[in-house]
PDB file of C-alpha atoms in Angstrom:
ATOM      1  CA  UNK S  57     -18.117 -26.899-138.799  1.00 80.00           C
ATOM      2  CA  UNK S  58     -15.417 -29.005-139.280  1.00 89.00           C
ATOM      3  CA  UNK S  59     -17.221 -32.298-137.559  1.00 90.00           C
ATOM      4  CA  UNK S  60     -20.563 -31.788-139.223  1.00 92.00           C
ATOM      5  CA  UNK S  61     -18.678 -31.343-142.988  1.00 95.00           C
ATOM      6  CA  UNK S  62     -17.080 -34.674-142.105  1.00 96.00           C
ATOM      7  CA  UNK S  63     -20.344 -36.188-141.255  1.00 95.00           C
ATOM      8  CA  UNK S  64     -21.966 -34.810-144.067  1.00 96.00           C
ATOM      9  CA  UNK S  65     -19.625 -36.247-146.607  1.00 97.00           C
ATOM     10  CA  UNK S  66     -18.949 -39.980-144.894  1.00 97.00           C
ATOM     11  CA  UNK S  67     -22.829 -40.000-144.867  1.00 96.00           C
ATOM     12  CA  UNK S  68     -22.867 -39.957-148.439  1.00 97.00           C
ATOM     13  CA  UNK S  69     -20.225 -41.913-149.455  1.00 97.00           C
ATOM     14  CA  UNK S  70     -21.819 -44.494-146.989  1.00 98.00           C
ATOM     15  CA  UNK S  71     -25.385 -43.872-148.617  1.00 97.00           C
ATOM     16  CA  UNK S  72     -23.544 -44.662-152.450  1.00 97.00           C
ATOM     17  CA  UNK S  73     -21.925 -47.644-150.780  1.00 97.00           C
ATOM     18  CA  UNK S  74     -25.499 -48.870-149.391  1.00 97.00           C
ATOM     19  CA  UNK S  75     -27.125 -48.382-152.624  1.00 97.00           C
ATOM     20  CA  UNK S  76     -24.426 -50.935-154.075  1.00 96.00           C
ATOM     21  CA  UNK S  77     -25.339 -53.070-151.198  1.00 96.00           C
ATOM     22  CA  UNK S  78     -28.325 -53.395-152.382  1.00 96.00           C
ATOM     23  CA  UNK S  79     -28.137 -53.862-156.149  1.00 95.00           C
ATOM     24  CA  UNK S  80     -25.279 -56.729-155.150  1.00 93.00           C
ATOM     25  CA  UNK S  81     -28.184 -58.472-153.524  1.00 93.00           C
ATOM     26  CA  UNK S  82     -29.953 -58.647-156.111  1.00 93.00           C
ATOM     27  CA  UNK S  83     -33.449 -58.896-153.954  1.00 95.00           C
ATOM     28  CA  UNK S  84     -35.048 -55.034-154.703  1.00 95.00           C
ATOM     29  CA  UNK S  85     -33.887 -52.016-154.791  1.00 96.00           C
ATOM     30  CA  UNK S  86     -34.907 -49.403-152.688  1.00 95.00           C
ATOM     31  CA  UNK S  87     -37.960 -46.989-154.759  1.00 95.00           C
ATOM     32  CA  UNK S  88     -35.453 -44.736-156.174  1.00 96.00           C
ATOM     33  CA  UNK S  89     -32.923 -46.732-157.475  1.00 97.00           C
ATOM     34  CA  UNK S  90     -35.308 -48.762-159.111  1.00 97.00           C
ATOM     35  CA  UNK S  91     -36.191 -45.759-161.292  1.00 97.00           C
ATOM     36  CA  UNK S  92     -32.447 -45.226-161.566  1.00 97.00           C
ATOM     37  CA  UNK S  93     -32.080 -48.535-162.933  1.00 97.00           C
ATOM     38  CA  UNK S  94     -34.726 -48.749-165.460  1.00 96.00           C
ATOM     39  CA  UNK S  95     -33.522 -45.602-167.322  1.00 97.00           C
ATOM     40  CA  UNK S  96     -29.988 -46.746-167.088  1.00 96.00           C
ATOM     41  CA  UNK S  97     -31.221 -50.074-168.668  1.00 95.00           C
ATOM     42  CA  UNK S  98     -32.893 -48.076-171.069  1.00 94.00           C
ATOM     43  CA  UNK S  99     -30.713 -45.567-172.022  1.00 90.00           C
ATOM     44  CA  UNK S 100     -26.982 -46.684-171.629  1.00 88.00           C
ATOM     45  CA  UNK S 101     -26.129 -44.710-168.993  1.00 93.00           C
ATOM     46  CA  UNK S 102     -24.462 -45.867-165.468  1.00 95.00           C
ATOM     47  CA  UNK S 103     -26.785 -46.278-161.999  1.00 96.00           C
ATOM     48  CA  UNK S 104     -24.745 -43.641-160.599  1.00 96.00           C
ATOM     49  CA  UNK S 105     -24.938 -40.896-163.788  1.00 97.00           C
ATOM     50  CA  UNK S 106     -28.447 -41.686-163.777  1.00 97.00           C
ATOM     51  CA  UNK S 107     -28.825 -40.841-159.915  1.00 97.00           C
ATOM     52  CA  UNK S 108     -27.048 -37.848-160.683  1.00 97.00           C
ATOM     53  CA  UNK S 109     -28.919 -36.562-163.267  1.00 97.00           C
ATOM     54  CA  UNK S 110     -32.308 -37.273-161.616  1.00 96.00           C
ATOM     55  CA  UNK S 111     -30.690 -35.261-158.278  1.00 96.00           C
ATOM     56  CA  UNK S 112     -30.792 -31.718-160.547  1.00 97.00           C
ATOM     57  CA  UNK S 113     -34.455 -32.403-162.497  1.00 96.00           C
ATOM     58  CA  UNK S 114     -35.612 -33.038-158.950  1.00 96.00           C
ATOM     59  CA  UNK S 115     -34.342 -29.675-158.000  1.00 95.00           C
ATOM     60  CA  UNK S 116     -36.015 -27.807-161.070  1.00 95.00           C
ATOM     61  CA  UNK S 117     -39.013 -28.505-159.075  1.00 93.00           C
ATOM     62  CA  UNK S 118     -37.744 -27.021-156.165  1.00 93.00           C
ATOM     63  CA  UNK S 119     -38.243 -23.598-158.054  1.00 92.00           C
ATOM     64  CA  UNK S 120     -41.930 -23.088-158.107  1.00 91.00           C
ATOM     65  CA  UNK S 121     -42.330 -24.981-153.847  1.00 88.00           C
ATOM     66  CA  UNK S 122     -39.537 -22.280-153.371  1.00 86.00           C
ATOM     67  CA  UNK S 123     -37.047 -24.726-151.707  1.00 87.00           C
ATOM     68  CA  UNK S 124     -33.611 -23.277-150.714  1.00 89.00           C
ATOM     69  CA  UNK S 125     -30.542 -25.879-151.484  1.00 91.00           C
ATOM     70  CA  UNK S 126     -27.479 -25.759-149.366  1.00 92.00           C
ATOM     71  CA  UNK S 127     -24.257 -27.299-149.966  1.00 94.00           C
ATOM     72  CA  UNK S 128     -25.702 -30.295-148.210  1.00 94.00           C
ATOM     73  CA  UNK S 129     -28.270 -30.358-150.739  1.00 95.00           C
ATOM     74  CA  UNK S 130     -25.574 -29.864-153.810  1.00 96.00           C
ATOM     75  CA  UNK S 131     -23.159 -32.323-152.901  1.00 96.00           C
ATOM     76  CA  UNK S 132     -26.161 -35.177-152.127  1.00 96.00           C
ATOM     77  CA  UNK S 133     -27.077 -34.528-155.961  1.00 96.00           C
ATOM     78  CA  UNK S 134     -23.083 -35.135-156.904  1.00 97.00           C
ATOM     79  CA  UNK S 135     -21.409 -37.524-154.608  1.00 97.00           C
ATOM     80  CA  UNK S 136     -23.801 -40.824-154.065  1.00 97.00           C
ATOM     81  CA  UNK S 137     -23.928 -40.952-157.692  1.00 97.00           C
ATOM     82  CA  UNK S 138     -20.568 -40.698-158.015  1.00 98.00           C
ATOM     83  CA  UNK S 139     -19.485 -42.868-155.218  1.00 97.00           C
ATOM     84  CA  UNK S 140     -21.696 -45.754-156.494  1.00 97.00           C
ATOM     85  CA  UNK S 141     -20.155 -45.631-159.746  1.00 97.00           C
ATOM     86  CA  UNK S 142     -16.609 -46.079-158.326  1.00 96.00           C
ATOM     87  CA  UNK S 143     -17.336 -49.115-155.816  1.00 96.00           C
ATOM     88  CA  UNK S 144     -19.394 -51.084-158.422  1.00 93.00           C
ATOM     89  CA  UNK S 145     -16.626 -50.147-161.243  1.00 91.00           C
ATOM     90  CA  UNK S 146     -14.120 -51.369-158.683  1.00 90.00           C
ATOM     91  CA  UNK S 147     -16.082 -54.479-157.034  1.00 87.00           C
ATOM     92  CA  UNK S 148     -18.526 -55.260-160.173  1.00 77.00           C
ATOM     93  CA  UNK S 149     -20.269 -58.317-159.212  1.00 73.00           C
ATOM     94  CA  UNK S 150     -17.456 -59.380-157.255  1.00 72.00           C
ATOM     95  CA  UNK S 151     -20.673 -60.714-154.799  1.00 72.00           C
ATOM     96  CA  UNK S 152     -23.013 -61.863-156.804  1.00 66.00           C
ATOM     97  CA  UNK S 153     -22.366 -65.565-156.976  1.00 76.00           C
ATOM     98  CA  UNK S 154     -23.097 -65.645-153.040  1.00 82.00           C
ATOM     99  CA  UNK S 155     -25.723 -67.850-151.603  1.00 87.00           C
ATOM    100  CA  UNK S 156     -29.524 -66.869-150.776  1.00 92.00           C
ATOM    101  CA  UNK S 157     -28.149 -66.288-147.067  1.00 93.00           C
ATOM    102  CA  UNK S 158     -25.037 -63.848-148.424  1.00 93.00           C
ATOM    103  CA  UNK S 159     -27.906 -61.819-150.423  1.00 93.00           C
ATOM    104  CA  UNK S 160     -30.357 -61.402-147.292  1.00 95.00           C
ATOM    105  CA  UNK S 161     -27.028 -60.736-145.158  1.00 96.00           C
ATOM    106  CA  UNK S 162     -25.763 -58.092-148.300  1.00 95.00           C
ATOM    107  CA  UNK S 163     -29.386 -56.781-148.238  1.00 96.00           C
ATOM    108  CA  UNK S 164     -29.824 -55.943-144.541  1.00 97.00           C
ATOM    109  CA  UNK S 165     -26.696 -54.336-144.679  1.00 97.00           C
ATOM    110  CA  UNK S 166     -27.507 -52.122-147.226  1.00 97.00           C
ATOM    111  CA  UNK S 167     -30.487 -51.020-145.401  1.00 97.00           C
ATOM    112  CA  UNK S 168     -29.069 -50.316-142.144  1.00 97.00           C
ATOM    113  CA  UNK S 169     -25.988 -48.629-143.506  1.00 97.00           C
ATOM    114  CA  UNK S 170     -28.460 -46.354-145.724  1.00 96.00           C
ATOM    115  CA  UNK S 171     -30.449 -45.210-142.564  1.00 94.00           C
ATOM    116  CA  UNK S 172     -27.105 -44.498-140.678  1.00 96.00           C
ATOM    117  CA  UNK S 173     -25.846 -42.714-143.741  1.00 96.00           C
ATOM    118  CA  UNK S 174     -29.096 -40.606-144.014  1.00 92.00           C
ATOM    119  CA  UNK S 175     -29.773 -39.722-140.788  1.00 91.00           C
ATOM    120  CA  UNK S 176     -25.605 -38.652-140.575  1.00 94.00           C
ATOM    121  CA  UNK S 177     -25.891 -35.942-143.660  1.00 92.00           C
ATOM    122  CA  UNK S 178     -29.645 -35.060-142.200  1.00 88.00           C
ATOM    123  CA  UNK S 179     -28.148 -34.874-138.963  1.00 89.00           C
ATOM    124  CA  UNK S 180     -25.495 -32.927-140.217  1.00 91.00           C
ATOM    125  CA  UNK S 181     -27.816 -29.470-141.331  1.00 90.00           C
ATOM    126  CA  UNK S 182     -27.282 -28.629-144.362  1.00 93.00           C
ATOM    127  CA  UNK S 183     -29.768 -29.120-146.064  1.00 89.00           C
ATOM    128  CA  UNK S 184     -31.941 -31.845-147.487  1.00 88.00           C
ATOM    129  CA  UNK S 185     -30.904 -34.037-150.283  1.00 92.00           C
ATOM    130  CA  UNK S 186     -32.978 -33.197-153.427  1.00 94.00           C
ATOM    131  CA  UNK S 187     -35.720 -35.887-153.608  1.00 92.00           C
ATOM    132  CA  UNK S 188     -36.297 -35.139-149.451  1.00 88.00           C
ATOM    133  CA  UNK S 189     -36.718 -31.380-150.412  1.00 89.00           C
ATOM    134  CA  UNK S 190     -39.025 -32.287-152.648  1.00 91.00           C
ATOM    135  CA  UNK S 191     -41.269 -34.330-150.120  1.00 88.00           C
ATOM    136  CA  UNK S 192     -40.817 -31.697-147.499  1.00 85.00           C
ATOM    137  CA  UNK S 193     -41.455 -28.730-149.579  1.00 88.00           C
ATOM    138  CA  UNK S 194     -44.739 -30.275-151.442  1.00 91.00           C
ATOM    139  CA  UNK S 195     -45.782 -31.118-147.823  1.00 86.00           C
ATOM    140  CA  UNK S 196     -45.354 -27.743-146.660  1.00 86.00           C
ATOM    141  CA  UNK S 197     -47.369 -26.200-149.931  1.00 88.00           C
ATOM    142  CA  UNK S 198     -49.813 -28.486-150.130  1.00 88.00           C
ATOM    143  CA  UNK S 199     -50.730 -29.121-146.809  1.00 87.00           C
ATOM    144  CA  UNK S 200     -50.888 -32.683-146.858  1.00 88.00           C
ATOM    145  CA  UNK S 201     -48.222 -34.993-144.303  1.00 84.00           C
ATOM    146  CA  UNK S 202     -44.754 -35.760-145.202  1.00 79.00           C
ATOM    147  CA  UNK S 203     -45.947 -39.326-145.124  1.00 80.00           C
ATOM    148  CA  UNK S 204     -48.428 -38.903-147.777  1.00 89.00           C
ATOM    149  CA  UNK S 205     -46.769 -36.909-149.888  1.00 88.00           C
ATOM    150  CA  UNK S 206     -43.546 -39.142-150.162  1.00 85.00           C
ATOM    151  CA  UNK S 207     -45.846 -41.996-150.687  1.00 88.00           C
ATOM    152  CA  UNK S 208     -47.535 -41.018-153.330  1.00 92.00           C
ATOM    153  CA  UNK S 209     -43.726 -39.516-154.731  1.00 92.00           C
ATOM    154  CA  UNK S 210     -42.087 -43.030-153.981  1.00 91.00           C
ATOM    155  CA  UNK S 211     -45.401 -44.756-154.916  1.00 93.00           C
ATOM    156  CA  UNK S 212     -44.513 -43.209-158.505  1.00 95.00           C
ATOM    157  CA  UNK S 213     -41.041 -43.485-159.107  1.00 95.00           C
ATOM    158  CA  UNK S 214     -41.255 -46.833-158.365  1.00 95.00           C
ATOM    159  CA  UNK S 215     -44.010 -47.746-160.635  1.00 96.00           C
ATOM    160  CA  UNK S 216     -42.127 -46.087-163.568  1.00 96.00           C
ATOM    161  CA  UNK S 217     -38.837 -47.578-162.845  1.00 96.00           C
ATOM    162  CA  UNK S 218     -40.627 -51.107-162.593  1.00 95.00           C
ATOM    163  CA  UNK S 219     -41.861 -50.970-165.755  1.00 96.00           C
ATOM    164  CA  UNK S 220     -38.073 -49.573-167.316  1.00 96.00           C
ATOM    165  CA  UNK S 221     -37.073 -52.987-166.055  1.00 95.00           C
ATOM    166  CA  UNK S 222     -35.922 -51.666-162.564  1.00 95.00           C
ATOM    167  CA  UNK S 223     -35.535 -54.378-159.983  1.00 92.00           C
ATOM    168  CA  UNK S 224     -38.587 -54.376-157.642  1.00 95.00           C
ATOM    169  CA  UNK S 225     -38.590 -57.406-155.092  1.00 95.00           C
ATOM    170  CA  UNK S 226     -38.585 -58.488-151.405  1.00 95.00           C
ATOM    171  CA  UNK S 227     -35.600 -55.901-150.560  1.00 95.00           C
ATOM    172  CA  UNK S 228     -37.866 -52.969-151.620  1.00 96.00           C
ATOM    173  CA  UNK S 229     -40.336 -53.806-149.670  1.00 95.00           C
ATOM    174  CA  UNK S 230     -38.519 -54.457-146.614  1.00 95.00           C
ATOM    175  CA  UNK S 231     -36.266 -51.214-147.653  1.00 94.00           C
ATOM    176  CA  UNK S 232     -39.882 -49.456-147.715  1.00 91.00           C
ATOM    177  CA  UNK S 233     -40.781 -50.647-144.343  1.00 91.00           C
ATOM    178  CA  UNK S 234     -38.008 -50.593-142.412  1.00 92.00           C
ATOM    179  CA  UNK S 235     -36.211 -47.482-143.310  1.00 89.00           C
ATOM    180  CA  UNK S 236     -38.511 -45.020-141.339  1.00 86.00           C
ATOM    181  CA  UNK S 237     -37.808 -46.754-138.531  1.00 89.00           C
ATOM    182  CA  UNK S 238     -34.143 -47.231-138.407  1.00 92.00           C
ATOM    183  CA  UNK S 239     -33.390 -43.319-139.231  1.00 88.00           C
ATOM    184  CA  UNK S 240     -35.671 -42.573-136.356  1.00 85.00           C
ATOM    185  CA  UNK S 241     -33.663 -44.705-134.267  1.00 89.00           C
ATOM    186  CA  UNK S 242     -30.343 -43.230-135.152  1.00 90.00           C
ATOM    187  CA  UNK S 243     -31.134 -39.741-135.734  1.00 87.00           C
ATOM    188  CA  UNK S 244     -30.300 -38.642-132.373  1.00 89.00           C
ATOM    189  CA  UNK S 245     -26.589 -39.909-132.486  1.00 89.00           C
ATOM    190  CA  UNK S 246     -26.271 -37.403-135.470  1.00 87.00           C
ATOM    191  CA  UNK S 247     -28.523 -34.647-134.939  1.00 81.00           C
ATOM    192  CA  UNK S 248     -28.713 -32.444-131.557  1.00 72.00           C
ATOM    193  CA  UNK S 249     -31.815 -30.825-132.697  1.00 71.00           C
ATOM    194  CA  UNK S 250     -33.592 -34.126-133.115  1.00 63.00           C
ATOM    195  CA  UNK S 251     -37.316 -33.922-132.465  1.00 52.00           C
ATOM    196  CA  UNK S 252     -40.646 -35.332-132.262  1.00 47.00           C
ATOM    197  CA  UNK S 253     -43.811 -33.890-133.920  1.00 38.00           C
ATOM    198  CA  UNK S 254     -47.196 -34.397-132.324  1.00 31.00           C
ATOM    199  CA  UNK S 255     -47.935 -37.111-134.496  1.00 35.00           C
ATOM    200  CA  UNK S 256     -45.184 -39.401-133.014  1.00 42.00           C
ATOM    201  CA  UNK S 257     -43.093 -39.020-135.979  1.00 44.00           C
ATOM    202  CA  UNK S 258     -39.689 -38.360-136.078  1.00 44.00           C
ATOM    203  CA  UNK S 259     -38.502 -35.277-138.093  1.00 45.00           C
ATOM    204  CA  UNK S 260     -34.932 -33.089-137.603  1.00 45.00           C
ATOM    205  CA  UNK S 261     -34.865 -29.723-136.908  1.00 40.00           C
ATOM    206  CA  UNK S 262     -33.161 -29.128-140.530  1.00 42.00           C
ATOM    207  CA  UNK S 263     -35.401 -30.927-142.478  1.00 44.00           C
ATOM    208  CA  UNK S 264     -38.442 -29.692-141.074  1.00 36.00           C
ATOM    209  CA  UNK S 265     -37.527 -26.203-141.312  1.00 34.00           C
ATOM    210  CA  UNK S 266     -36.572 -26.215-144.937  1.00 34.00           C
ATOM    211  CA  UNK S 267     -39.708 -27.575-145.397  1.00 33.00           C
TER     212      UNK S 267
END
């Protein structure tokens, strides 16, 4: 218990830390934060407060898919948010005046340390964060695949956060491609019950079974 509440809570103060990774290099954010961004930008409020706040309307949809949060699931909604906000309170835009290389090298970065950070609180069992309960539980009710469904969720959030004023560029794309990927690759150094479906795609035994 004690190992997997450790890895729960580095993975997502690594996950707030990525997420400043990637706003630092200024190239996209990943789909999420991009709708984080434009309603922060639009109404005053900090990236992190933002992410926060989105966390618990996501979960008022949990209620009629009849998802189950767990702590895991609680302290996602509370801690990136709040872990964000201190790093980029205490570095700012400390990087920002780096070169085009620094922001590709900042941006890569943020990926990879977002995919070891969600595969470590996935990994970790309990329970999804509240935007992958969403995808898994409107998969499970509507019987179409995980893939679709967070497609069409991501496809969305990012559209509306573009048009806030979000950043959407070459890092979202690349976040957006290479994410699936990478937590499939590292899964297995978090999660015991790490498994393959039929389709080839890699799913944990936690999230699959909330879902």
């Amino acid at each position: 218990m004690t190992r997997r509440l450790l890895q729960l809570y580095l993975g997502l103060i690594a996950y707030g830390v990525s997420m400043w990774l990637m706003l630092e290099s200024d190239l996209g954010l990943m789909p999420w934060d991009v709708l984080h961004q434009g309603v922060a930008l639009q109404g005053g409020w900090s990236m992190g407060r933002v992410a926060i706040a989105t966390s618990f309307v996501v979960l008022l949809a949990w209620i009629p898919i009849r998802q189950k949060p767990g702590i895991g699931t609680i302290s996602n909604a509370v801690v990136i948010g709040v872990v964000f906000d201190l790093v980029n309170g205490w570095f700012g835009d400390a990087l920002g005046d780096v070169g085009m290389t620094g922001r590709v090298a900042l941006l890569i970065a943020g990926i990879v340390l977002n995919a070891v950070a969600t595969a470590a609180y996935i990994g970790a069992h309990f329970g999804p964060g509240p935007r992958d309960g969403l995808m898994t539980g409107l998969a499970r009710r509507s019987g179409w695949s995980v893939r679709l469904v967070r497609t069409l969720i991501e496809g969305s959030v990012l559209l509306a956060g573009y048009l806030l004023g979000g950043t959407f560029g070459l890092g979202t794309v690349a976040y957006a491609l290479a994410i699936g990927p990478l937590i499939q690759a590292v899964l297995p150094v978090f999660d015991r019950d790490y498994r393959k479906t039929a389709t080839g795609e890699a799913i944990p035994a936690s999230v699959s079974e909330s879902g």
